Amino acid sequence: MALDIQDIKTFKIQIAGLVQGVGFRPFIYRMAQEHKLSGWVENRNDGVVILINGTREEAESFRKKILHSAPLASDIETVTLTPHPFRKMQGFLIRNSEDVSEAITEISPDIAVCPDCLSDMKSQAHRIQYPFVNCTQCGPRFSIIRNLPYDRPHTTMDAFVMCPLCRSEFEDISDRRFHAQPVACKHCGPVYSLEERESRTDVLAELLSRVRGGIKEGKVYALKGLGGFHLMCDAFNETAVSTLRSIKKRDGKPFALMFRSLTDAKIHVEISHEEEQLLLSWRRPIVLLKNKSPITPGVADDLSTLGIMLPYMPMHYLLFEALDTNGIILTSGNLSDEPILISNQEAIRQFGHQVEGIITYNREIYNRSDDSVVMVTKNKPQILRRSKGYAPAPIRTYLKTEGIFAAGAELVNSFSMGKGTHVFMSQYIGDLKNFETYQFYQETFERFSRMFRFNPQLLVHDLHPDYLSTRFVNGLSVKNGGIPLLPVQHHHAHIASVMLDQGLDGEVIGFSFDGLGLGTDGNLWGAEVMIAGYHDFKRLYHFEYMPLPGGDRANREPWRMAVAYLYACVGDLFQELPLPLIREAKAADLKNIRNMIDKSLNTPLISSAGRLFDAVAAILGINYRATYQAEAPMKLEAIADRAEKGVYPYEIHQGQVSFRPMICSILQDLKEGIAPPKISGKFHNTLAQLVLELAIRVRKESDLNRVVLSGGTFQNRILICKLVELLFSEGFKIFLPDRVPVNDQGIALGQLAIGAAMRKSM
Ligand SMILES: [Zn+2]
Ligand SMILES: [Zn+2]
């Protein structure tokens, strides 16, 4: 049946979200061609606008198709279809857009190389074996962007002039590289080089063949990645792994591995359907997976999981084609606590004399980012480190966030900036106490402010006056004529972070368990049970205050906290307990700790879940001194017997939970020869049981039924699994964050949420 001309109308489709720099306009163009629709598409500051001629049904099916087949890395927030005054249009055009206001578009995170580009690397004459192949659907984004709008002159690709071939692809609307800003080929783009002590090459075939030989011999290389340098060696060569360990010095953090393929990874780790989706996603995070059997010593000693990722840069694929091994270690190229290195000179200075060679390239990394880390708990992904592939995509909220800067915590820092109703969270920054990391923080603040046209109106920070993030906003306030400041308690921010992430309003029952944060009473908190909303919180229960012998040192030396618990439980007799900890410690050290506690010298009071894990781990002889953050809790989790059903006793008295009865029972179990895995299993059960009991108590007093879990302790999968089952069976609704880490990296989102709520009522 022929269409009546009366049925043809004009419709306007508006799309908001992450729709630029991800191949959106060519996608719309091709779809309009397929559907034989006339009209145009245009980039605007706030998204993409389309005008089409067609019937109501055609327009509606076009809208649906946009939602269902949008480019992978795009993230559509809304698509609206509205009638528009009739306008006769011929053909379909991509219109040039003008930047007319301070409104900003979103910046795409870096995207793993796509299958089409990998096949171009085999078949396209000017891109055979060319490791900088990319298109509108894939390639570097955030790591190369200096400013908006996202055009080549605003990226570190500005140093390379497109050859006529690349330019013709860039300008051809039917080409996959239409307006692909980093478009490049072997005639015009960046190149890799290998710098060895005595020689240097930028011939790719020679580079690959030398690296193949070196890796086979167990050598370590530095490799420039997307967001920074990695250190690389054969994952199955014990000598290579131990050389890499010695380069990383004191740092005992588990190494991440990259496998050639999913099939190769499956030989070593268990992979569920959800985990497989994450491994293969364009974000290509490191996924924490349960290992099937121990891997090479030194990779992830005494842990039951491995951090695995799959190739995501064209160079990774080329390397695996050359290498004999199916798995390489790919760990951050930095010294512990320092930011990942991005400059060639720095990499040569720091690692040049220790590695066999440095594989680098002549394009600058502008925005540094680490590999993100994700795990799956109860079939749901949980982000542990939010960086490459995630940042700087905004977190969309329902709050008015404009002008609010949240400075974050100190140890696992990220900051947040509010724009409209969005929150732009920085990539993972790290421990600000480190000088270079603090510089990275300040520099990233400047860059985000410029890119996102941010003008601070309210500065939210941690209650701790000495955190560098707190000092930073104090300085910023003074410099800018006294921008208002708002201090927020650490554990309140933890709960608010999950509330905003999950879209919760009103009040919730909050469990905030972590290492530590300054409390409103001047003590160190770290296991807090509260009724919380954005405006306020009321602390109802917490772990019994214990002395933290040596202050900050005790955070890195679990044996100190163990001594504090033992002394509290059995008094002076602790020095005669038949524990490996006591046998191996110096008598003078033990006496010293006892004196410090007696005289309250350098023993701040702390109520921390993290330190309780430390104490139990040290009592069981698992870890006395941590070489990386949360080492003792992670190792305690790793040995736990999951089939164990027993629970230890504890006491709840005037809002404080005492674990002295538990510690005494653990000593008794040890005396009876019960193995540490059973004890650890029982310990995990005890915490889960305690949370359930407290949740029930708070529900009785408050009628609240929503339980929010936040803080680093809830990265413990055994604990979460047990808790979710227990709380669910008692009818509670349970909330953990989806879009931000549950650890201190998520704090800035909570600070910002509290800032937005308080400002509204100011
Ligand atoms: Zn591609
Ligand atoms: Zn070219």
mmCIF file with all atom_site columns, N, CA and C in Angstrom, residues 215 219-225 228-235 240 243-249 251 255-258 309 328-336 340-341 347 350-352 354-359 371:
data_model
loop_
_atom_site.group_PDB
_atom_site.id
_atom_site.type_symbol
_atom_site.label_atom_id
_atom_site.label_alt_id
_atom_site.label_comp_id
_atom_site.label_asym_id
_atom_site.label_entity_id
_atom_site.label_seq_id
_atom_site.pdbx_PDB_ins_code
_atom_site.Cartn_x
_atom_site.Cartn_y
_atom_site.Cartn_z
_atom_site.occupancy
_atom_site.B_iso_or_equiv
_atom_site.pdbx_formal_charge
_atom_site.auth_seq_id
_atom_site.auth_comp_id
_atom_site.auth_asym_id
_atom_site.auth_atom_id
_atom_site.pdbx_PDB_model_num
ATOM 1   N N  . ILE A 1 215 ? 61.763 -12.258 26.967 1.00 0.00 ? 215 ILE A N  1
ATOM 2   C CA . ILE A 1 215 ? 60.723 -12.818 27.843 1.00 0.00 ? 215 ILE A CA 1
ATOM 3   C C  . ILE A 1 215 ? 60.987 -14.316 28.054 1.00 0.00 ? 215 ILE A C  1
ATOM 4   N N  . LYS A 1 219 ? 63.411 -12.314 31.297 1.00 0.00 ? 219 LYS A N  1
ATOM 5   C CA . LYS A 1 219 ? 63.697 -10.896 31.539 1.00 0.00 ? 219 LYS A CA 1
ATOM 6   C C  . LYS A 1 219 ? 62.412 -10.102 31.814 1.00 0.00 ? 219 LYS A C  1
ATOM 7   N N  . VAL A 1 220 ? 62.594 -8.940  32.436 1.00 0.00 ? 220 VAL A N  1
ATOM 8   C CA . VAL A 1 220 ? 61.472 -8.045  32.737 1.00 0.00 ? 220 VAL A CA 1
ATOM 9   C C  . VAL A 1 220 ? 61.568 -6.821  31.825 1.00 0.00 ? 220 VAL A C  1
ATOM 10  N N  . TYR A 1 221 ? 60.416 -6.386  31.309 1.00 0.00 ? 221 TYR A N  1
ATOM 11  C CA . TYR A 1 221 ? 60.364 -5.181  30.468 1.00 0.00 ? 221 TYR A CA 1
ATOM 12  C C  . TYR A 1 221 ? 59.394 -4.173  31.066 1.00 0.00 ? 221 TYR A C  1
ATOM 13  N N  . ALA A 1 222 ? 59.639 -2.898  30.762 1.00 0.00 ? 222 ALA A N  1
ATOM 14  C CA . ALA A 1 222 ? 58.624 -1.877  31.033 1.00 0.00 ? 222 ALA A CA 1
ATOM 15  C C  . ALA A 1 222 ? 57.892 -1.659  29.715 1.00 0.00 ? 222 ALA A C  1
ATOM 16  N N  . LEU A 1 223 ? 56.564 -1.601  29.781 1.00 0.00 ? 223 LEU A N  1
ATOM 17  C CA . LEU A 1 223 ? 55.748 -1.470  28.566 1.00 0.00 ? 223 LEU A CA 1
ATOM 18  C C  . LEU A 1 223 ? 54.778 -0.297  28.736 1.00 0.00 ? 223 LEU A C  1
ATOM 19  N N  . LYS A 1 224 ? 54.854 0.650   27.829 1.00 0.00 ? 224 LYS A N  1
ATOM 20  C CA . LYS A 1 224 ? 53.939 1.797   27.933 1.00 0.00 ? 224 LYS A CA 1
ATOM 21  C C  . LYS A 1 224 ? 52.540 1.363   27.516 1.00 0.00 ? 224 LYS A C  1
ATOM 22  N N  . GLY A 1 225 ? 51.570 1.560   28.404 1.00 0.00 ? 225 GLY A N  1
ATOM 23  C CA . GLY A 1 225 ? 50.196 1.133   28.137 1.00 0.00 ? 225 GLY A CA 1
ATOM 24  C C  . GLY A 1 225 ? 49.328 2.310   27.745 1.00 0.00 ? 225 GLY A C  1
ATOM 25  N N  . GLY A 1 228 ? 49.398 4.448   31.402 1.00 0.00 ? 228 GLY A N  1
ATOM 26  C CA . GLY A 1 228 ? 50.652 4.487   32.138 1.00 0.00 ? 228 GLY A CA 1
ATOM 27  C C  . GLY A 1 228 ? 51.495 3.259   31.828 1.00 0.00 ? 228 GLY A C  1
ATOM 28  N N  . PHE A 1 229 ? 52.682 3.213   32.422 1.00 0.00 ? 229 PHE A N  1
ATOM 29  C CA . PHE A 1 229 ? 53.589 2.093   32.161 1.00 0.00 ? 229 PHE A CA 1
ATOM 30  C C  . PHE A 1 229 ? 53.215 0.866   32.984 1.00 0.00 ? 229 PHE A C  1
ATOM 31  N N  . HIS A 1 230 ? 53.433 -0.295  32.397 1.00 0.00 ? 230 HIS A N  1
ATOM 32  C CA . HIS A 1 230 ? 53.348 -1.561  33.111 1.00 0.00 ? 230 HIS A CA 1
ATOM 33  C C  . HIS A 1 230 ? 54.745 -2.166  33.206 1.00 0.00 ? 230 HIS A C  1
ATOM 34  N N  . LEU A 1 231 ? 54.934 -3.048  34.170 1.00 0.00 ? 231 LEU A N  1
ATOM 35  C CA . LEU A 1 231 ? 56.109 -3.909  34.154 1.00 0.00 ? 231 LEU A CA 1
ATOM 36  C C  . LEU A 1 231 ? 55.622 -5.280  33.724 1.00 0.00 ? 231 LEU A C  1
ATOM 37  N N  . MET A 1 232 ? 56.393 -5.929  32.869 1.00 0.00 ? 232 MET A N  1
ATOM 38  C CA . MET A 1 232 ? 55.917 -7.147  32.213 1.00 0.00 ? 232 MET A CA 1
ATOM 39  C C  . MET A 1 232 ? 56.956 -8.253  32.277 1.00 0.00 ? 232 MET A C  1
ATOM 40  N N  . CYS A 1 233 ? 56.496 -9.484  32.542 1.00 0.00 ? 233 CYS A N  1
ATOM 41  C CA . CYS A 1 233 ? 57.379 -10.650 32.408 1.00 0.00 ? 233 CYS A CA 1
ATOM 42  C C  . CYS A 1 233 ? 56.525 -11.885 32.205 1.00 0.00 ? 233 CYS A C  1
ATOM 43  N N  . ASP A 1 234 ? 57.166 -13.009 31.918 1.00 0.00 ? 234 ASP A N  1
ATOM 44  C CA . ASP A 1 234 ? 56.457 -14.280 31.757 1.00 0.00 ? 234 ASP A CA 1
ATOM 45  C C  . ASP A 1 234 ? 55.861 -14.683 33.103 1.00 0.00 ? 234 ASP A C  1
ATOM 46  N N  . ALA A 1 235 ? 54.549 -14.940 33.117 1.00 0.00 ? 235 ALA A N  1
ATOM 47  C CA . ALA A 1 235 ? 53.878 -15.263 34.382 1.00 0.00 ? 235 ALA A CA 1
ATOM 48  C C  . ALA A 1 235 ? 54.265 -16.642 34.896 1.00 0.00 ? 235 ALA A C  1
ATOM 49  N N  . ALA A 1 240 ? 61.806 -14.875 36.567 1.00 0.00 ? 240 ALA A N  1
ATOM 50  C CA . ALA A 1 240 ? 61.304 -13.590 36.076 1.00 0.00 ? 240 ALA A CA 1
ATOM 51  C C  . ALA A 1 240 ? 60.411 -12.933 37.117 1.00 0.00 ? 240 ALA A C  1
ATOM 52  N N  . THR A 1 243 ? 62.485 -11.572 39.911 1.00 0.00 ? 243 THR A N  1
ATOM 53  C CA . THR A 1 243 ? 63.178 -10.336 39.510 1.00 0.00 ? 243 THR A CA 1
ATOM 54  C C  . THR A 1 243 ? 62.199 -9.156  39.585 1.00 0.00 ? 243 THR A C  1
ATOM 55  N N  . LEU A 1 244 ? 60.987 -9.389  39.083 1.00 0.00 ? 244 LEU A N  1
ATOM 56  C CA . LEU A 1 244 ? 59.977 -8.330  39.092 1.00 0.00 ? 244 LEU A CA 1
ATOM 57  C C  . LEU A 1 244 ? 59.646 -7.917  40.531 1.00 0.00 ? 244 LEU A C  1
ATOM 58  N N  . ARG A 1 245 ? 59.549 -8.924  41.426 1.00 0.00 ? 245 ARG A N  1
ATOM 59  C CA . ARG A 1 245 ? 59.306 -8.625  42.849 1.00 0.00 ? 245 ARG A CA 1
ATOM 60  C C  . ARG A 1 245 ? 60.405 -7.720  43.395 1.00 0.00 ? 245 ARG A C  1
ATOM 61  N N  . SER A 1 246 ? 61.641 -8.016  43.036 1.00 0.00 ? 246 SER A N  1
ATOM 62  C CA . SER A 1 246 ? 62.730 -7.231  43.621 1.00 0.00 ? 246 SER A CA 1
ATOM 63  C C  . SER A 1 246 ? 62.738 -5.810  43.049 1.00 0.00 ? 246 SER A C  1
ATOM 64  N N  . ILE A 1 247 ? 62.274 -5.644  41.810 1.00 0.00 ? 247 ILE A N  1
ATOM 65  C CA . ILE A 1 247 ? 62.186 -4.286  41.253 1.00 0.00 ? 247 ILE A CA 1
ATOM 66  C C  . ILE A 1 247 ? 61.136 -3.479  42.017 1.00 0.00 ? 247 ILE A C  1
ATOM 67  N N  . LYS A 1 248 ? 60.029 -4.166  42.397 1.00 0.00 ? 248 LYS A N  1
ATOM 68  C CA . LYS A 1 248 ? 58.950 -3.460  43.106 1.00 0.00 ? 248 LYS A CA 1
ATOM 69  C C  . LYS A 1 248 ? 59.276 -3.238  44.592 1.00 0.00 ? 248 LYS A C  1
ATOM 70  N N  . LYS A 1 249 ? 60.438 -3.708  45.022 1.00 0.00 ? 249 LYS A N  1
ATOM 71  C CA . LYS A 1 249 ? 60.930 -3.479  46.391 1.00 0.00 ? 249 LYS A CA 1
ATOM 72  C C  . LYS A 1 249 ? 59.970 -3.940  47.487 1.00 0.00 ? 249 LYS A C  1
ATOM 73  N N  . ASP A 1 251 ? 57.027 -3.618  48.066 1.00 0.00 ? 251 ASP A N  1
ATOM 74  C CA . ASP A 1 251 ? 55.646 -3.841  47.692 1.00 0.00 ? 251 ASP A CA 1
ATOM 75  C C  . ASP A 1 251 ? 55.339 -5.321  47.454 1.00 0.00 ? 251 ASP A C  1
ATOM 76  N N  . PHE A 1 255 ? 50.356 -9.510  41.875 1.00 0.00 ? 255 PHE A N  1
ATOM 77  C CA . PHE A 1 255 ? 50.510 -9.041  40.494 1.00 0.00 ? 255 PHE A CA 1
ATOM 78  C C  . PHE A 1 255 ? 49.283 -9.419  39.670 1.00 0.00 ? 255 PHE A C  1
ATOM 79  N N  . ALA A 1 256 ? 48.912 -8.540  38.744 1.00 0.00 ? 256 ALA A N  1
ATOM 80  C CA . ALA A 1 256 ? 47.835 -8.885  37.812 1.00 0.00 ? 256 ALA A CA 1
ATOM 81  C C  . ALA A 1 256 ? 48.426 -9.611  36.612 1.00 0.00 ? 256 ALA A C  1
ATOM 82  N N  . LEU A 1 257 ? 47.610 -10.467 36.004 1.00 0.00 ? 257 LEU A N  1
ATOM 83  C CA . LEU A 1 257 ? 48.063 -11.242 34.848 1.00 0.00 ? 257 LEU A CA 1
ATOM 84  C C  . LEU A 1 257 ? 47.214 -10.924 33.633 1.00 0.00 ? 257 LEU A C  1
ATOM 85  N N  . MET A 1 258 ? 47.858 -10.953 32.468 1.00 0.00 ? 258 MET A N  1
ATOM 86  C CA . MET A 1 258 ? 47.096 -10.878 31.228 1.00 0.00 ? 258 MET A CA 1
ATOM 87  C C  . MET A 1 258 ? 47.281 -12.197 30.500 1.00 0.00 ? 258 MET A C  1
ATOM 88  N N  . MET A 1 309 ? 43.272 -10.137 33.393 1.00 0.00 ? 309 MET A N  1
ATOM 89  C CA . MET A 1 309 ? 42.676 -9.326  32.325 1.00 0.00 ? 309 MET A CA 1
ATOM 90  C C  . MET A 1 309 ? 43.042 -9.930  30.978 1.00 0.00 ? 309 MET A C  1
ATOM 91  N N  . ILE A 1 328 ? 51.205 -13.286 30.784 1.00 0.00 ? 328 ILE A N  1
ATOM 92  C CA . ILE A 1 328 ? 52.260 -12.388 31.250 1.00 0.00 ? 328 ILE A CA 1
ATOM 93  C C  . ILE A 1 328 ? 51.782 -11.649 32.496 1.00 0.00 ? 328 ILE A C  1
ATOM 94  N N  . ILE A 1 329 ? 52.738 -11.298 33.344 1.00 0.00 ? 329 ILE A N  1
ATOM 95  C CA . ILE A 1 329 ? 52.425 -10.392 34.443 1.00 0.00 ? 329 ILE A CA 1
ATOM 96  C C  . ILE A 1 329 ? 52.396 -9.005  33.831 1.00 0.00 ? 329 ILE A C  1
ATOM 97  N N  . LEU A 1 330 ? 51.374 -8.225  34.209 1.00 0.00 ? 330 LEU A N  1
ATOM 98  C CA . LEU A 1 330 ? 51.306 -6.847  33.757 1.00 0.00 ? 330 LEU A CA 1
ATOM 99  C C  . LEU A 1 330 ? 50.915 -6.031  34.984 1.00 0.00 ? 330 LEU A C  1
ATOM 100 N N  . THR A 1 331 ? 51.932 -5.518  35.644 1.00 0.00 ? 331 THR A N  1
ATOM 101 C CA . THR A 1 331 ? 51.654 -4.808  36.898 1.00 0.00 ? 331 THR A CA 1
ATOM 102 C C  . THR A 1 331 ? 52.033 -3.344  36.731 1.00 0.00 ? 331 THR A C  1
ATOM 103 N N  . SER A 1 332 ? 51.413 -2.473  37.530 1.00 0.00 ? 332 SER A N  1
ATOM 104 C CA . SER A 1 332 ? 51.642 -1.033  37.390 1.00 0.00 ? 332 SER A CA 1
ATOM 105 C C  . SER A 1 332 ? 53.119 -0.708  37.473 1.00 0.00 ? 332 SER A C  1
ATOM 106 N N  . GLY A 1 333 ? 53.574 0.136   36.561 1.00 0.00 ? 333 GLY A N  1
ATOM 107 C CA . GLY A 1 333 ? 54.957 0.575   36.575 1.00 0.00 ? 333 GLY A CA 1
ATOM 108 C C  . GLY A 1 333 ? 55.122 1.738   37.525 1.00 0.00 ? 333 GLY A C  1
ATOM 109 N N  . ASN A 1 334 ? 55.259 1.400   38.797 1.00 0.00 ? 334 ASN A N  1
ATOM 110 C CA . ASN A 1 334 ? 55.500 2.438   39.802 1.00 0.00 ? 334 ASN A CA 1
ATOM 111 C C  . ASN A 1 334 ? 56.161 1.788   41.006 1.00 0.00 ? 334 ASN A C  1
ATOM 112 N N  . LEU A 1 335 ? 56.706 2.607   41.876 1.00 0.00 ? 335 LEU A N  1
ATOM 113 C CA . LEU A 1 335 ? 57.163 2.100   43.155 1.00 0.00 ? 335 LEU A CA 1
ATOM 114 C C  . LEU A 1 335 ? 55.983 2.243   44.091 1.00 0.00 ? 335 LEU A C  1
ATOM 115 N N  . SER A 1 336 ? 55.945 1.406   45.155 1.00 0.00 ? 336 SER A N  1
ATOM 116 C CA . SER A 1 336 ? 54.747 1.342   45.976 1.00 0.00 ? 336 SER A CA 1
ATOM 117 C C  . SER A 1 336 ? 54.268 2.730   46.377 1.00 0.00 ? 336 SER A C  1
ATOM 118 N N  . ILE A 1 340 ? 51.276 5.663   38.904 1.00 0.00 ? 340 ILE A N  1
ATOM 119 C CA . ILE A 1 340 ? 51.792 4.926   37.751 1.00 0.00 ? 340 ILE A CA 1
ATOM 120 C C  . ILE A 1 340 ? 52.523 5.915   36.835 1.00 0.00 ? 340 ILE A C  1
ATOM 121 N N  . LEU A 1 341 ? 53.684 5.503   36.318 1.00 0.00 ? 341 LEU A N  1
ATOM 122 C CA . LEU A 1 341 ? 54.500 6.418   35.504 1.00 0.00 ? 341 LEU A CA 1
ATOM 123 C C  . LEU A 1 341 ? 53.895 6.605   34.120 1.00 0.00 ? 341 LEU A C  1
ATOM 124 N N  . ALA A 1 347 ? 60.247 6.773   33.144 1.00 0.00 ? 347 ALA A N  1
ATOM 125 C CA . ALA A 1 347 ? 60.313 5.311   33.092 1.00 0.00 ? 347 ALA A CA 1
ATOM 126 C C  . ALA A 1 347 ? 61.772 4.876   32.912 1.00 0.00 ? 347 ALA A C  1
ATOM 127 N N  . GLN A 1 350 ? 63.640 5.584   36.285 1.00 0.00 ? 350 GLN A N  1
ATOM 128 C CA . GLN A 1 350 ? 63.330 4.695   37.408 1.00 0.00 ? 350 GLN A CA 1
ATOM 129 C C  . GLN A 1 350 ? 63.631 3.231   37.132 1.00 0.00 ? 350 GLN A C  1
ATOM 130 N N  . PHE A 1 351 ? 63.357 2.805   35.892 1.00 0.00 ? 351 PHE A N  1
ATOM 131 C CA . PHE A 1 351 ? 63.460 1.373   35.636 1.00 0.00 ? 351 PHE A CA 1
ATOM 132 C C  . PHE A 1 351 ? 64.564 1.002   34.654 1.00 0.00 ? 351 PHE A C  1
ATOM 133 N N  . GLY A 1 352 ? 65.136 2.009   33.986 1.00 0.00 ? 352 GLY A N  1
ATOM 134 C CA . GLY A 1 352 ? 66.099 1.752   32.918 1.00 0.00 ? 352 GLY A CA 1
ATOM 135 C C  . GLY A 1 352 ? 67.204 0.792   33.305 1.00 0.00 ? 352 GLY A C  1
ATOM 136 N N  . GLN A 1 354 ? 67.107 -1.436  35.661 1.00 0.00 ? 354 GLN A N  1
ATOM 137 C CA . GLN A 1 354 ? 66.648 -2.680  36.281 1.00 0.00 ? 354 GLN A CA 1
ATOM 138 C C  . GLN A 1 354 ? 65.968 -3.621  35.314 1.00 0.00 ? 354 GLN A C  1
ATOM 139 N N  . VAL A 1 355 ? 65.448 -3.103  34.227 1.00 0.00 ? 355 VAL A N  1
ATOM 140 C CA . VAL A 1 355 ? 64.732 -3.970  33.290 1.00 0.00 ? 355 VAL A CA 1
ATOM 141 C C  . VAL A 1 355 ? 65.593 -4.204  32.052 1.00 0.00 ? 355 VAL A C  1
ATOM 142 N N  . GLU A 1 356 ? 65.200 -5.223  31.291 1.00 0.00 ? 356 GLU A N  1
ATOM 143 C CA . GLU A 1 356 ? 65.950 -5.557  30.082 1.00 0.00 ? 356 GLU A CA 1
ATOM 144 C C  . GLU A 1 356 ? 65.759 -4.469  29.018 1.00 0.00 ? 356 GLU A C  1
ATOM 145 N N  . GLY A 1 357 ? 64.558 -3.910  28.971 1.00 0.00 ? 357 GLY A N  1
ATOM 146 C CA . GLY A 1 357 ? 64.302 -2.881  27.979 1.00 0.00 ? 357 GLY A CA 1
ATOM 147 C C  . GLY A 1 357 ? 63.002 -2.156  28.261 1.00 0.00 ? 357 GLY A C  1
ATOM 148 N N  . ILE A 1 358 ? 62.848 -0.999  27.622 1.00 0.00 ? 358 ILE A N  1
ATOM 149 C CA . ILE A 1 358 ? 61.623 -0.232  27.792 1.00 0.00 ? 358 ILE A CA 1
ATOM 150 C C  . ILE A 1 358 ? 60.923 -0.141  26.444 1.00 0.00 ? 358 ILE A C  1
ATOM 151 N N  . ILE A 1 359 ? 59.695 -0.688  26.406 1.00 0.00 ? 359 ILE A N  1
ATOM 152 C CA . ILE A 1 359 ? 58.913 -0.653  25.169 1.00 0.00 ? 359 ILE A CA 1
ATOM 153 C C  . ILE A 1 359 ? 58.009 0.564   25.282 1.00 0.00 ? 359 ILE A C  1
ATOM 154 N N  . ASP A 1 371 ? 44.798 0.305   35.660 1.00 0.00 ? 371 ASP A N  1
ATOM 155 C CA . ASP A 1 371 ? 43.773 -0.663  35.290 1.00 0.00 ? 371 ASP A CA 1
ATOM 156 C C  . ASP A 1 371 ? 42.728 -0.688  36.401 1.00 0.00 ? 371 ASP A C  1
#
